[in-house]
Amino acid sequence: MAIDLPARRPDCDVLILGGGVNGTGLARDLTLRGLRVILVERNDLAFGASGNSSGMIHGGPRYLTTHPEVTRSSCLDSGYIQRIAPHMIFRIPFLMPVYGRGAKAQVMLDAYDAFFAVYDQYQPLKRGRRHTRLTADEAVQAVPGLNPHNLFGAVTLDEWGINGARLCNANALDARERGATILVHTTAEEVLVEHGAVVGARVRDLLTGVASTYTARAVVNATGAWSPITAALSGLEGRVKVRPGKGIHVVLDRPITDVGVMCNAIDGRQIFIEPWGNTCLLGTTDDDTYANLDDLPVTTDEVRYLVEGIETVLPRVREARIVGTTVAARPTLYAYGPTEDALSREHEIVDHTAHGASGLYSLLGGKLASYRLFAEEAADVVARALGFTARCSTHTTPLPGGDRVPEPEMLAARFRITPYAAARLITRHGSRAEAMLSDGGRRGAVTVCTTEPVLACEVRYAVRVEGARTLADVSRRTNLAMGPCGGVECALAAAVIAGEELGWTAAEVRAQAASLIEARRRSRLPAIGVDQARAEGAVDATLRGLGRAVMA
Amino acid sequence: MSATETGVLVIGGGAAGIAAARAAHEAGATVTLVTLPGGATTQTAGLVWGLSRDVFRQWNDGAFREGGRYVTVGAWMHTTAFAALPSLLDVSSVTGTLAVVDLPTHPSWSARLVANTLGGRVVSAKDLPVSETFREAAVKFDTAGVAEGIAASLKSACEGCAAVLMPPVLGLRHDDVAARMAAVLGLPVGEAVGAVGDPPGVRAARAVRRWLPAAVTVLEGRATVAKGGRATVDVEGVGTVRAKAVVLATGGLAGGGIVFDRALREVTANVPVWTRTRACVSAPSGASRGADPTAWFAEGSPDGVGVRLDASQRVIDADGATAVARWLFAAGDVTVTPAGAGLLDALASGRRAGEAAAREAGGG
Ligand SMILES: Cc1cc2nc3c(=O)[nH]c(=O)nc-3n(C[C@H](O)[C@H](O)[C@H](O)COP(=O)(O)OP(=O)(O)OC[C@H]3O[C@@H](n4cnc5c(N)ncnc54)[C@H](O)[C@@H]3O)c2cc1C
Ligand SMILES: Cc1cc2nc3c(=O)[nH]c(=O)nc-3n(C[C@H](O)[C@H](O)[C@H](O)COP(=O)(O)OP(=O)(O)OC[C@H]3O[C@@H](n4cnc5c(N)ncnc54)[C@H](O)[C@@H]3O)c2cc1C
């Protein structure tokens, strides 16, 4: 489409579409190199795969035999992420039990043992521990509740976990503080191409309905599983292909195990249970999806498949209370091309010059674990094309709050909060937790959500500093309402605080609280069990109290 | 243990059970009530749903909205079921400025926000108790003299105001806090409705409990209606009770009368369960495949699920028409309730079932 191009400096050097880990990671990298960046995110930061992944910053063991250099670079990058975000990353020891008897089980255990002995060589790059080989008795000691029946032995494996939503927010915040503009609930509606070159995009604020145009020297499509749709917005139908693979997790109300356990589902696929902060995740599925990516469904089927699989190794999973599910689509590369470049097996940067849109790039594939590397490679390409020569510094510059990790006990004593609340706040904000509590005063230290816990000052910070525009945005940034109460206890209190910041009326405050409670219910509905069903009456009553007519 | 005899046996001591016991007693029956602790009645926000459907609706769609109504309740009382409504404040009927009282550390009370939307004025009291929860604050208001002292310190700030709106903290153990403050201020004092479990809800539960006549025998334990044609109920830890009529008032999912265990079940008398539109398919307990809760929710809220009654308040069978037994009645959340049913609906249906059960017991 032809637009009137004013002969003025474009609004930015690079317009990034998509606020997942790749978009926010790229925004940070480019901003650090001195480029002017605008990022638009259709939903919220980390709304897609990045906020709903298994959160493993793994070292890529599965490339060990075919492409050891990928394992090496993955481990190296895992080490970098620890360096720039030490507060966010946590160790997850995993156990791989081997069941069966006789020679077959022996061969299996030996194979695992030998395999991880090779992986051990790379572990120091990410401060990982060496694997160990355990007898059946030792395995049961390591994981109380592990099904001992027919257990032959096990190996342990050391990986790291990270909260993907926090990672996206930290990247976006750093970019914003260095001058980038980050707009959430703002979708690209059309990518504007003039005479074979991209000139910007028309975007719309989905909360206000207001449309605007941003001009840019380059546009990057970092919309993950949405990227074919996004490419079509610039008339490049069919030029971008991914194969969206839907994956769900089941979230338990508490960590029923301190050690992750891998096992096989009924169809032989590998699934796992992992401790996750003050919850536990069961994951994951991988199914081609053709559903609306903005509203992916979770089914009772998927939940039961995971629970049944995990039950074979950890029977007590049946008694645990499920408080929610997560769902997202992986931006799996459509087909792995026969290329010698090992990294292209994981991710790919498409330059659309050949498709008649120079200055437009699509980032395809990728993993949470390799986001920094992917962003660096993409920034190299984009910055060079625009004549910027500064080198990447995202592996050495700490993310916000990552410069220093405060001691929870000291923070707790100083601000009169519980050490647990302090520890949880620190995993999300690192050294920034101190300023947040100092600024918040007495009122700021009040607990809003008791299960996470979340303090009043953090809710305010999520809006004021991290750009949350709805209560659900606050929840993604803080874990508010993610526990068993599903917001019944805290949604209204949090909405009052967010409402003060955002100028909501009291009616809007109530509507926001009700929407979050309804969203939490939708998330746990396919997984509802005996205890949770009992609590649903209170949820209905709360919704009614908030002015929602519960369905008749 | 030998069997105890009674005229009407009520199972469940929530709003429905208490109303049923009272009605049966007033109709002349000997009444026994057996209950477990807990239930929905003990967890409410103290909102008066259906006090007048009108008032509730206005609150519902108006909340704090300009021109809308904001109903606040002090001691929870219903005009017909109970004695009086001493501190119900209908904000819409306040002509003049409303003073909205600040509670500094409480995260879910923003006097500024409420005052902005209602067009009121924020006032601050001296020595207001510092608390993180409404319950903690309410305990302090219970202490003799505290509410009066706070009211006195508000007096000058409330100069020229027509009424005073407090957060939901007006007493946990006492019901007269609003009245005591009003006496000092010389102004009507109301209390905003909070969330589930807040002090007005605690007072509401107490008001309901007071409704139970002293002549009703109360047993504690889990009741199970015995199989067979007779009105025989086993009470765990107590023994067998033989009655002429039984009122099932065991509550919904929150009360424990209805349980979701891969299928929805009524667990006390083992009678069929219905959604608002159809019968729930039963599944053997422990089956790994069974009802999909998403489908069940798609039909409506979970609290609508329950047993179905005929016009005489008797529980009906799977055929949707015949009574399970002449002597089995039900009331409250264990029944299929209309959307929005609450405390007052439970009281009303309890009364109907209690009267019907007393008739059955008297005629038998
Ligand atoms: C179940 C599951 C488990 C996973 N586990 C792991 C793991 O343990 N370790 C690991 O390393 N990786 C894991 N991954 C992979 C990893 O999560 C993804 O590869 C990565 O998060 C992709 O990031 P992204 O930024 O490309 O995409 P996304 O995070 O999906 O972000 C794309 C964003 O673009 C936005 N958007 C869409 N259309 C528009 C538009 N028109 N305008 C503006 N914005 C738009 C979307 O709202 C979305 O927020 C997992 C993935 C899944 C689904
Ligand atoms: C959290 C919450 C908040 C609410 N807030 C409001 C509100 O603000 N305003 C409003 O009007 N309504 C509200 N409601 C709805 C209202 O509370 C209910 O509709 C009403 O209390 C139902 O009363 P009930 O007597 O039928 O059930 P319940 O109060 O649940 O009573 C059932 C009783 O039966 C007992 N019982 C169950 N099985 C057995 C057994 N086998 N043997 C012995 N005893 C048994 C239970 O322990 C319980 O004591 C709320 C509901 C909930 C869950």
mmCIF file of C-alpha atoms in Angstrom, chain A residues 266 298-301 304 308 318 416 442-443 445-448 456 460 488-490 492-497 499-501 503-507 509-510 521-522 524-531 533-538 540-552, chain B residues 37 39 43 47 49 56 59-66 70 102-114 117 130-132 193-196 253-256 259-262 276 288-294 296-304 339-342:
data_model
loop_
_atom_site.group_PDB
_atom_site.id
_atom_site.type_symbol
_atom_site.label_atom_id
_atom_site.label_comp_id
_atom_site.label_asym_id
_atom_site.label_seq_id
_atom_site.Cartn_x
_atom_site.Cartn_y
_atom_site.Cartn_z
ATOM 1 C CA ILE A 266 1.457 -43.861 27.514
ATOM 2 C CA VAL A 298 -6.587 -26.748 27.154
ATOM 3 C CA THR A 299 -8.586 -29.955 27.254
ATOM 4 C CA THR A 300 -9.347 -32.452 29.994
ATOM 5 C CA ASP A 301 -7.756 -35.045 27.717
ATOM 6 C CA ARG A 304 -5.328 -36.560 32.136
ATOM 7 C CA GLU A 308 -1.584 -40.533 34.107
ATOM 8 C CA ARG A 318 -3.046 -38.010 42.036
ATOM 9 C CA ARG A 416 9.583 -6.078 58.261
ATOM 10 C CA ARG A 442 4.502 1.111 55.116
ATOM 11 C CA ARG A 443 1.595 0.549 52.784
ATOM 12 C CA ALA A 445 4.962 -3.824 52.425
ATOM 13 C CA VAL A 446 1.417 -5.072 52.942
ATOM 14 C CA THR A 447 0.799 -8.555 51.557
ATOM 15 C CA VAL A 448 -1.767 -8.626 48.761
ATOM 16 C CA ALA A 456 1.448 -4.087 47.469
ATOM 17 C CA ARG A 460 2.360 -0.868 41.946
ATOM 18 C CA VAL A 488 -10.640 -14.872 45.348
ATOM 19 C CA GLU A 489 -8.487 -13.482 48.144
ATOM 20 C CA CYS A 490 -6.332 -11.008 46.275
ATOM 21 C CA LEU A 492 -9.803 -7.056 44.347
ATOM 22 C CA ALA A 493 -6.990 -5.755 46.540
ATOM 23 C CA ALA A 494 -4.561 -5.827 43.634
ATOM 24 C CA ALA A 495 -7.078 -4.226 41.295
ATOM 25 C CA VAL A 496 -7.549 -1.364 43.740
ATOM 26 C CA ILE A 497 -3.820 -0.662 43.657
ATOM 27 C CA GLY A 499 -6.669 1.130 39.571
ATOM 28 C CA GLU A 500 -5.128 3.917 41.585
ATOM 29 C CA GLU A 501 -2.164 3.912 39.211
ATOM 30 C CA GLY A 503 -7.091 5.843 36.917
ATOM 31 C CA TRP A 504 -9.735 3.132 36.823
ATOM 32 C CA THR A 505 -13.189 3.812 38.231
ATOM 33 C CA ALA A 506 -14.327 1.554 41.028
ATOM 34 C CA ALA A 507 -16.548 -0.281 38.537
ATOM 35 C CA VAL A 509 -11.586 -2.104 39.370
ATOM 36 C CA ARG A 510 -14.256 -4.702 40.031
ATOM 37 C CA ARG A 521 -10.913 -20.512 36.477
ATOM 38 C CA ARG A 522 -10.713 -21.143 32.744
ATOM 39 C CA ARG A 524 -7.890 -24.814 35.906
ATOM 40 C CA LEU A 525 -11.277 -25.968 34.651
ATOM 41 C CA PRO A 526 -10.046 -28.876 32.518
ATOM 42 C CA ALA A 527 -8.093 -30.125 35.523
ATOM 43 C CA ILE A 528 -10.590 -29.688 38.305
ATOM 44 C CA GLY A 529 -10.499 -32.353 40.976
ATOM 45 C CA VAL A 530 -12.366 -33.063 44.192
ATOM 46 C CA ASP A 531 -10.856 -30.315 46.384
ATOM 47 C CA ALA A 533 -14.424 -28.322 42.791
ATOM 48 C CA ARG A 534 -15.355 -27.698 46.392
ATOM 49 C CA ALA A 535 -13.709 -24.292 46.217
ATOM 50 C CA GLU A 536 -15.520 -23.256 43.044
ATOM 51 C CA GLY A 537 -18.605 -22.194 44.977
ATOM 52 C CA ALA A 538 -16.556 -19.511 46.676
ATOM 53 C CA ASP A 540 -18.856 -18.009 42.024
ATOM 54 C CA ALA A 541 -19.858 -16.079 45.112
ATOM 55 C CA THR A 542 -16.892 -13.770 44.692
ATOM 56 C CA LEU A 543 -17.666 -13.161 41.053
ATOM 57 C CA ARG A 544 -21.217 -12.336 41.928
ATOM 58 C CA GLY A 545 -20.015 -9.953 44.616
ATOM 59 C CA LEU A 546 -17.854 -8.258 41.998
ATOM 60 C CA GLY A 547 -20.907 -7.632 39.903
ATOM 61 C CA ARG A 548 -20.480 -10.503 37.457
ATOM 62 C CA ALA A 549 -23.644 -12.354 36.679
ATOM 63 C CA VAL A 550 -22.475 -15.944 36.905
ATOM 64 C CA MET A 551 -23.804 -17.905 33.945
ATOM 65 C CA ALA A 552 -27.314 -19.211 34.347
ATOM 66 C CA PRO B 37 -18.936 -27.785 60.765
ATOM 67 C CA GLY B 39 -20.328 -24.805 54.811
ATOM 68 C CA GLN B 43 -17.979 -18.168 54.419
ATOM 69 C CA LEU B 47 -23.905 -9.429 51.092
ATOM 70 C CA TRP B 49 -28.523 -10.910 47.983
ATOM 71 C CA PHE B 56 -29.088 -6.227 44.817
ATOM 72 C CA TRP B 59 -25.596 -2.850 43.499
ATOM 73 C CA ASN B 60 -24.714 -5.473 40.987
ATOM 74 C CA ASP B 61 -24.666 -3.349 37.901
ATOM 75 C CA GLY B 62 -23.891 -0.079 39.508
ATOM 76 C CA ALA B 63 -21.371 -0.946 42.174
ATOM 77 C CA PHE B 64 -19.742 2.382 42.813
ATOM 78 C CA ARG B 65 -20.694 3.863 39.470
ATOM 79 C CA GLU B 66 -21.835 7.425 39.336
ATOM 80 C CA TYR B 70 -23.909 1.129 46.742
ATOM 81 C CA ASP B 102 -9.639 5.924 55.013
ATOM 82 C CA LEU B 103 -7.945 2.798 56.363
ATOM 83 C CA PRO B 104 -4.305 3.516 55.653
ATOM 84 C CA THR B 105 -2.615 0.137 55.378
ATOM 85 C CA HIS B 106 -5.347 -1.948 53.911
ATOM 86 C CA PRO B 107 -4.580 -2.851 50.292
ATOM 87 C CA SER B 108 -8.117 -3.420 49.078
ATOM 88 C CA TRP B 109 -9.678 -0.344 50.588
ATOM 89 C CA SER B 110 -8.978 2.791 48.665
ATOM 90 C CA ALA B 111 -11.067 5.555 50.197
ATOM 91 C CA ARG B 112 -9.823 7.835 47.430
ATOM 92 C CA LEU B 113 -11.158 5.560 44.709
ATOM 93 C CA VAL B 114 -14.497 5.004 46.418
ATOM 94 C CA THR B 117 -16.574 7.400 42.059
ATOM 95 C CA VAL B 130 -3.184 -0.243 61.647
ATOM 96 C CA SER B 131 -4.128 -3.598 60.143
ATOM 97 C CA GLU B 132 -3.524 -5.535 57.014
ATOM 98 C CA VAL B 193 -19.394 -4.751 51.488
ATOM 99 C CA GLY B 194 -16.093 -6.544 51.234
ATOM 100 C CA ALA B 195 -15.029 -9.935 50.003
ATOM 101 C CA VAL B 196 -15.887 -13.451 51.169
ATOM 102 C CA LEU B 253 -19.997 -27.964 46.492
ATOM 103 C CA ALA B 254 -18.919 -25.518 49.193
ATOM 104 C CA GLY B 255 -21.003 -27.212 51.854
ATOM 105 C CA GLY B 256 -20.018 -30.733 50.868
ATOM 106 C CA VAL B 259 -19.074 -33.623 45.441
ATOM 107 C CA PHE B 260 -17.245 -33.646 42.136
ATOM 108 C CA ASP B 261 -15.181 -36.789 41.829
ATOM 109 C CA ARG B 262 -14.942 -37.381 38.085
ATOM 110 C CA ARG B 276 -30.152 -26.627 35.492
ATOM 111 C CA SER B 288 -9.870 -42.746 35.108
ATOM 112 C CA ARG B 289 -12.161 -41.406 32.436
ATOM 113 C CA GLY B 290 -15.319 -39.581 33.295
ATOM 114 C CA ALA B 291 -17.254 -36.369 33.146
ATOM 115 C CA ASP B 292 -15.430 -33.448 31.631
ATOM 116 C CA PRO B 293 -15.748 -30.544 34.045
ATOM 117 C CA THR B 294 -15.418 -28.055 31.223
ATOM 118 C CA TRP B 296 -20.389 -29.138 33.016
ATOM 119 C CA PHE B 297 -19.238 -25.546 33.572
ATOM 120 C CA ALA B 298 -20.274 -24.578 30.091
ATOM 121 C CA GLU B 299 -23.820 -25.205 31.227
ATOM 122 C CA GLY B 300 -23.635 -22.888 34.138
ATOM 123 C CA SER B 301 -22.011 -22.156 37.411
ATOM 124 C CA PRO B 302 -21.234 -25.096 39.685
ATOM 125 C CA ASP B 303 -23.500 -23.893 42.437
ATOM 126 C CA GLY B 304 -26.524 -24.469 40.176
ATOM 127 C CA ALA B 339 -28.584 -18.273 39.195
ATOM 128 C CA GLY B 340 -27.736 -15.838 41.934
ATOM 129 C CA ALA B 341 -29.265 -17.839 44.763
ATOM 130 C CA GLY B 342 -27.764 -16.917 48.101
#
